[in-house]
CSV table of C-alpha atoms in Angstrom, one decimal:
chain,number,residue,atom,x,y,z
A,545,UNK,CA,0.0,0.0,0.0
A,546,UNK,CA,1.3,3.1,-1.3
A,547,UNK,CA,-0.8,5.5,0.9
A,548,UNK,CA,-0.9,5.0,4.4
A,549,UNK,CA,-3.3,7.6,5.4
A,550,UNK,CA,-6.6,7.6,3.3
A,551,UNK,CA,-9.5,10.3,3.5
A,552,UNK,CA,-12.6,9.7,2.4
A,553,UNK,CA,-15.6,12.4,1.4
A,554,UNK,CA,-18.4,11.4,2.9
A,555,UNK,CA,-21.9,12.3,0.8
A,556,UNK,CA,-21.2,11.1,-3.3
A,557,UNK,CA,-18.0,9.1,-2.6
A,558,UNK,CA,-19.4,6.9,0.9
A,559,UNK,CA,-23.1,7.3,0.4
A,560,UNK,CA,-25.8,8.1,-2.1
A,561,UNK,CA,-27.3,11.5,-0.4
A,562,UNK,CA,-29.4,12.4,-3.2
A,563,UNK,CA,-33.1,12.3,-1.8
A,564,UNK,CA,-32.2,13.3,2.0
A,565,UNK,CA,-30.3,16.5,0.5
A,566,UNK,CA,-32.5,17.2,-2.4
A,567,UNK,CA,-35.4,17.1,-0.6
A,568,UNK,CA,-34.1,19.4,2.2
A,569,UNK,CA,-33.1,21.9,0.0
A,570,UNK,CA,-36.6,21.4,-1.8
A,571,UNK,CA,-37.7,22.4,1.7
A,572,UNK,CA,-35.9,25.3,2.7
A,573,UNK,CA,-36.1,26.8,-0.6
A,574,UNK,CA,-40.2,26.6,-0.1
A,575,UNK,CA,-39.8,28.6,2.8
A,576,UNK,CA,-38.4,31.3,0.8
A,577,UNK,CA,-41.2,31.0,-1.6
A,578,UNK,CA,-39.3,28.9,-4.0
A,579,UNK,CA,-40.8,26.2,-6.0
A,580,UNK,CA,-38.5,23.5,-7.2
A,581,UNK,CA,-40.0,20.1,-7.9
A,582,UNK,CA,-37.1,18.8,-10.2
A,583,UNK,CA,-34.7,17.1,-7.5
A,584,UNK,CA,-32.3,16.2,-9.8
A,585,UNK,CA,-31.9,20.2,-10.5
A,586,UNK,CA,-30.7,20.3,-6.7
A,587,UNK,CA,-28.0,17.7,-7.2
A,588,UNK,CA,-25.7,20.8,-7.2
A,589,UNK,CA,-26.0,20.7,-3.6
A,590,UNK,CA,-24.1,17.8,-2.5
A,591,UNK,CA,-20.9,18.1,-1.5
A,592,UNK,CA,-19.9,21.8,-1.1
A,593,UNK,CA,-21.0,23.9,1.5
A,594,UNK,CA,-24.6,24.5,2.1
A,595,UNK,CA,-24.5,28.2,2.7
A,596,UNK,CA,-22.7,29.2,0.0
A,597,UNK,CA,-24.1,26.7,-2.9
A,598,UNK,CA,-27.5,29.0,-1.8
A,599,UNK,CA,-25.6,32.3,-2.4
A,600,UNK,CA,-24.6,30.7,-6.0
A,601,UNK,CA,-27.3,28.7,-7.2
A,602,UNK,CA,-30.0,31.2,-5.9
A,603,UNK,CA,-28.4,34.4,-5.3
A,604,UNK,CA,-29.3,34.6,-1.3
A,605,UNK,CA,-27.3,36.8,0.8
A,606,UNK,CA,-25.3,35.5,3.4
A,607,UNK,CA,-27.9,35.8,5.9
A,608,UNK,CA,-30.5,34.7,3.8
A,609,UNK,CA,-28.0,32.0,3.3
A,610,UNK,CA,-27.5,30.7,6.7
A,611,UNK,CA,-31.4,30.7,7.3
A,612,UNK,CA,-31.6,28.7,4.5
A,613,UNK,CA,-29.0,26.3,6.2
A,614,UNK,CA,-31.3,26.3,9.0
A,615,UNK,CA,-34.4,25.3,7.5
A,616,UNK,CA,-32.8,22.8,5.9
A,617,UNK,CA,-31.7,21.4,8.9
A,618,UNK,CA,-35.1,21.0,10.1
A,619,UNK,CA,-35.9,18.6,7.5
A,620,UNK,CA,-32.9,16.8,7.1
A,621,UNK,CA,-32.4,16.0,10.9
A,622,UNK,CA,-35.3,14.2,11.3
A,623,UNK,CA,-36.3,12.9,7.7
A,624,UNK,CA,-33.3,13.7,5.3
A,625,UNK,CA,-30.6,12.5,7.1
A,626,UNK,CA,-31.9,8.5,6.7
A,627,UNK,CA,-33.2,9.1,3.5
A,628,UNK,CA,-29.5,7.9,1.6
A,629,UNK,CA,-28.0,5.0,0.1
A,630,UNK,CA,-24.7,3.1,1.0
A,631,UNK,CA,-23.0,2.9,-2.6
A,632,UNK,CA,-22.7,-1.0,-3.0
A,633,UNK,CA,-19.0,-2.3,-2.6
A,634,UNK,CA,-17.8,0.5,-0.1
A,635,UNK,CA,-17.9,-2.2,3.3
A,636,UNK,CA,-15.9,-4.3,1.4
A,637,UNK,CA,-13.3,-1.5,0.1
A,638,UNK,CA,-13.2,-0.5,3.6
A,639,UNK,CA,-12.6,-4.0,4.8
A,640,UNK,CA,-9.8,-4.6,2.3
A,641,UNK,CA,-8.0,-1.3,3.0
A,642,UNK,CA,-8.2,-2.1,6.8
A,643,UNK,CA,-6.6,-5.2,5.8
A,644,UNK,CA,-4.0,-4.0,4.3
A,645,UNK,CA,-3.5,-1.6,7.7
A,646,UNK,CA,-4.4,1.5,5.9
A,647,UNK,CA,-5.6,4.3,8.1
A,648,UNK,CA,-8.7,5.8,7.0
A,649,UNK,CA,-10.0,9.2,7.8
A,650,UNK,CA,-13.4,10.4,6.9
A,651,UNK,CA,-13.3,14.1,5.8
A,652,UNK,CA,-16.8,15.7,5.3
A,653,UNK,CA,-17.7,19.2,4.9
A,654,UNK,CA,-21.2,17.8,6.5
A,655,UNK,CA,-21.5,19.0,9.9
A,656,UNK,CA,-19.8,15.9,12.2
A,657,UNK,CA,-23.1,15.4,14.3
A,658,UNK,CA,-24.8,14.5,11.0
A,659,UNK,CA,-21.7,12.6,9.8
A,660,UNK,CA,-21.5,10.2,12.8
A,661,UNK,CA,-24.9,9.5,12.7
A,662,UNK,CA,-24.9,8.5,9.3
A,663,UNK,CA,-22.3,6.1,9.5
A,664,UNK,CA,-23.7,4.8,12.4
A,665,UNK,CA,-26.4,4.3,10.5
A,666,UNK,CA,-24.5,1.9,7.8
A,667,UNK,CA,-22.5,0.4,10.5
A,668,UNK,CA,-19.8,2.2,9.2
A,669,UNK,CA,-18.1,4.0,11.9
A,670,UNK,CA,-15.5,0.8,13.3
A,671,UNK,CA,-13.7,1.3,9.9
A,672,UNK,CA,-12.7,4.9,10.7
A,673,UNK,CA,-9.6,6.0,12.6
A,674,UNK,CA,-11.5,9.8,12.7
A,675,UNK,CA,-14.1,11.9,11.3
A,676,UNK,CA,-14.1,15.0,10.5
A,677,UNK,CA,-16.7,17.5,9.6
A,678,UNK,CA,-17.7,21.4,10.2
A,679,UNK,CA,-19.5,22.7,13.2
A,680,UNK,CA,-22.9,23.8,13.0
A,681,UNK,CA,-21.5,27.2,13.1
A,682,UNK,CA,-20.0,26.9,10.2
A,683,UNK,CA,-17.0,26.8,10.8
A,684,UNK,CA,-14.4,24.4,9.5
A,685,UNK,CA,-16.7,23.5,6.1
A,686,UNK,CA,-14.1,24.3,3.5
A,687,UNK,CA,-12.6,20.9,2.3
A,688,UNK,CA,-9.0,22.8,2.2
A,689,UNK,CA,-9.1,23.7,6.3
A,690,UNK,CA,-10.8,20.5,6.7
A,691,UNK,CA,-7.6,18.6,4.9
A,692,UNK,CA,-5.3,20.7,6.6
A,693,UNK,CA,-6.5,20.2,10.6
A,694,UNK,CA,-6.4,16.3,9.7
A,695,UNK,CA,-2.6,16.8,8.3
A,696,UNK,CA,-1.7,18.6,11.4
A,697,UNK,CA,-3.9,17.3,14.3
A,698,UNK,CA,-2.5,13.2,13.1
A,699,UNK,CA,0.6,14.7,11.9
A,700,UNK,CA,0.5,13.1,8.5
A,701,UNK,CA,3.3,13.0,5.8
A,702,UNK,CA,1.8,14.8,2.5
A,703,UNK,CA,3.5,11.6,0.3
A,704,UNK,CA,1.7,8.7,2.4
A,705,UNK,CA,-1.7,10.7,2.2
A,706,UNK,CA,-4.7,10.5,-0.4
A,707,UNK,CA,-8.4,12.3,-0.4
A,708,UNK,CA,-10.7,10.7,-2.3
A,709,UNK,CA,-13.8,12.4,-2.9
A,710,UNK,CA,-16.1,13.2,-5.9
A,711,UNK,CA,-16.2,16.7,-6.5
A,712,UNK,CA,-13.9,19.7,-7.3
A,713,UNK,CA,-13.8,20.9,-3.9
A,714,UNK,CA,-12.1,17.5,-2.5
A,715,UNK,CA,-9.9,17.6,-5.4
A,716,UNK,CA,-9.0,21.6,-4.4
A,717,UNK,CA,-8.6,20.6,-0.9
A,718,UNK,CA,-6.2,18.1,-1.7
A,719,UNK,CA,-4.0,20.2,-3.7
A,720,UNK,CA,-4.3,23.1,-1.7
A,721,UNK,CA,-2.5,20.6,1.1
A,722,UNK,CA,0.0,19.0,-0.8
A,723,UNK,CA,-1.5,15.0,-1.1
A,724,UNK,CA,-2.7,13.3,-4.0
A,725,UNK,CA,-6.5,12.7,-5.1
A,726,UNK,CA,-8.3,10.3,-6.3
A,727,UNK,CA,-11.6,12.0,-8.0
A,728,UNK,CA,-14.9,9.0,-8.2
A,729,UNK,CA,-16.8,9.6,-11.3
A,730,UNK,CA,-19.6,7.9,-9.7
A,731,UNK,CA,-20.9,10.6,-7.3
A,732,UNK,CA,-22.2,13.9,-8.6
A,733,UNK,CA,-19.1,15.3,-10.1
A,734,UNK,CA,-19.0,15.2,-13.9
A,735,UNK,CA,-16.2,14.0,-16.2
A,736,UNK,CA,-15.8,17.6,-17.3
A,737,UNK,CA,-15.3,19.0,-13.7
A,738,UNK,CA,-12.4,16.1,-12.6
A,739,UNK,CA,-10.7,16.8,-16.2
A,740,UNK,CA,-10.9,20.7,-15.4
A,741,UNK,CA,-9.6,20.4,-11.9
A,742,UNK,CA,-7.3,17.4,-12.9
A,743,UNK,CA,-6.9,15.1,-9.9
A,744,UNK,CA,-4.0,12.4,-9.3
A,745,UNK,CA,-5.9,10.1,-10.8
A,746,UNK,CA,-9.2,9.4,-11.4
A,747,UNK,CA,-12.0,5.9,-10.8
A,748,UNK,CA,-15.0,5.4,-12.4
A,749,UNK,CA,-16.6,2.6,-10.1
A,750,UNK,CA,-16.3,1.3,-6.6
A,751,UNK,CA,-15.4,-1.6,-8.4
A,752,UNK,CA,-12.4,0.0,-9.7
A,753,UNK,CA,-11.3,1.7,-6.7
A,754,UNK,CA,-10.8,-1.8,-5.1
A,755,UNK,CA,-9.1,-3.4,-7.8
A,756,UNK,CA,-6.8,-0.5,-7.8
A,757,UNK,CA,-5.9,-0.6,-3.8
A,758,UNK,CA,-6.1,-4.7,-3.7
A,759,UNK,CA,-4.1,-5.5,-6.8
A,760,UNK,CA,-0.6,-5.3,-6.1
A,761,UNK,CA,1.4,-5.4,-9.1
A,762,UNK,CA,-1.4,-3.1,-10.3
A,763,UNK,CA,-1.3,-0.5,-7.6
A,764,UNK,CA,2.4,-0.4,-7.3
A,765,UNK,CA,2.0,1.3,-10.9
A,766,UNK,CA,-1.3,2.9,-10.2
A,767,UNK,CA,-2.6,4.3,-6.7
């Protein structure tokens, strides 16, 4: 194993988030007066930072913004927060890299009360040295300060570490920091926005993320 230290996005790389997200931005937005009934249209939403995907998407000020997080909140804590997916193959990628005595780090720019509970929820949580996620404050939500308090709170060499995540903010993080990426074409980030950003390498399937860690001739040339 090449990388000692990997770190994981959570919603589009982990999990499928779409309904549980969608539908709580659907919500808040209604509060506002906004009618959006195309879900799919809201996929924007997952991965970056609530408040400011509502200041570009829709124009909101920044405290129109953070009410918006708010009301969001109130559906996703009690509804939208179960209603996600565990991409199929992940416990076994997990298992496997656990194996092999990687450390894995989850690294979320979801608030870490929601993140926990979600991998709780999956029985996910025994596979994870740490998780990390912002504060309901706000604060530490950008994937680049998120990266960089893992670095320096486990003291982590930049050669031995990876993110893997599946949009261009994880990608940004990661070479903001220093480590290699790994951008997943099968969460919500297009083919156009990993080519843009250009990460270390990039995996279409789960599938192909495990073969690439568990082959060894393969991954001495590869990941």
């Amino acid at each position: 194993m090449i990388f000692s230290h990997i770190l994981f996005d959570l919603d589009g790389t982990l999990t499928d988030p779409k309904i549980g997200i969608t539908k709580s931005v659907q919500y808040a937005l209604a509060k506002f007066g906004i009618v959006e009934d195309n879900l799919d249209r809201l996929e924007p939403f997952i991965g970056p930072p609530l408040a400011h995907s509502f200041q570009e998407f829709y124009g909101f000020s920044e405290a129109d913004a953070w009410q918006a997080v708010q009301y969001y909140r109130e559906y996703f804590a009690d509804k939208g927060i179960f209603e996600n997916e565990l991409y199929s193959g992940i416990p076994e990628l997990l298992s496997m890299l656990i194996q092999r005595q990687a450390v894995l780090i989850v690294a979320t720019s979801k608030p870490l009360v929601f993140a926990e509970k979600i991998l709780k929820h999956f029985q996910l949580e025994h596979f994870f040295h740490a998780v990390v996620g912002s504060g309901l404050d706000g604060t530490l939500s950008d994937k680049s300060e998120i990266i960089k308090h893992i670095l320096e709170k486990e003291n982590l060499e930049t050669a031995g570490t990876v993110m893997i995540g599946d949009r261009k903010h994880d990608i940004i993080g990661a070479h903001n920091n220093g480590i290699s990426s790994i951008g997943v074409l099968y969460g919500y980030g297009s083919a156009a926005e990993m080519e843009a950003i250009g990460p270390t390498y990039c995996i279409h399937t789960v599938q192909e993320l495990y073969e690439a860690f568990a082959s060894e001739g393969e991954a001495a040339g590869s990941l």
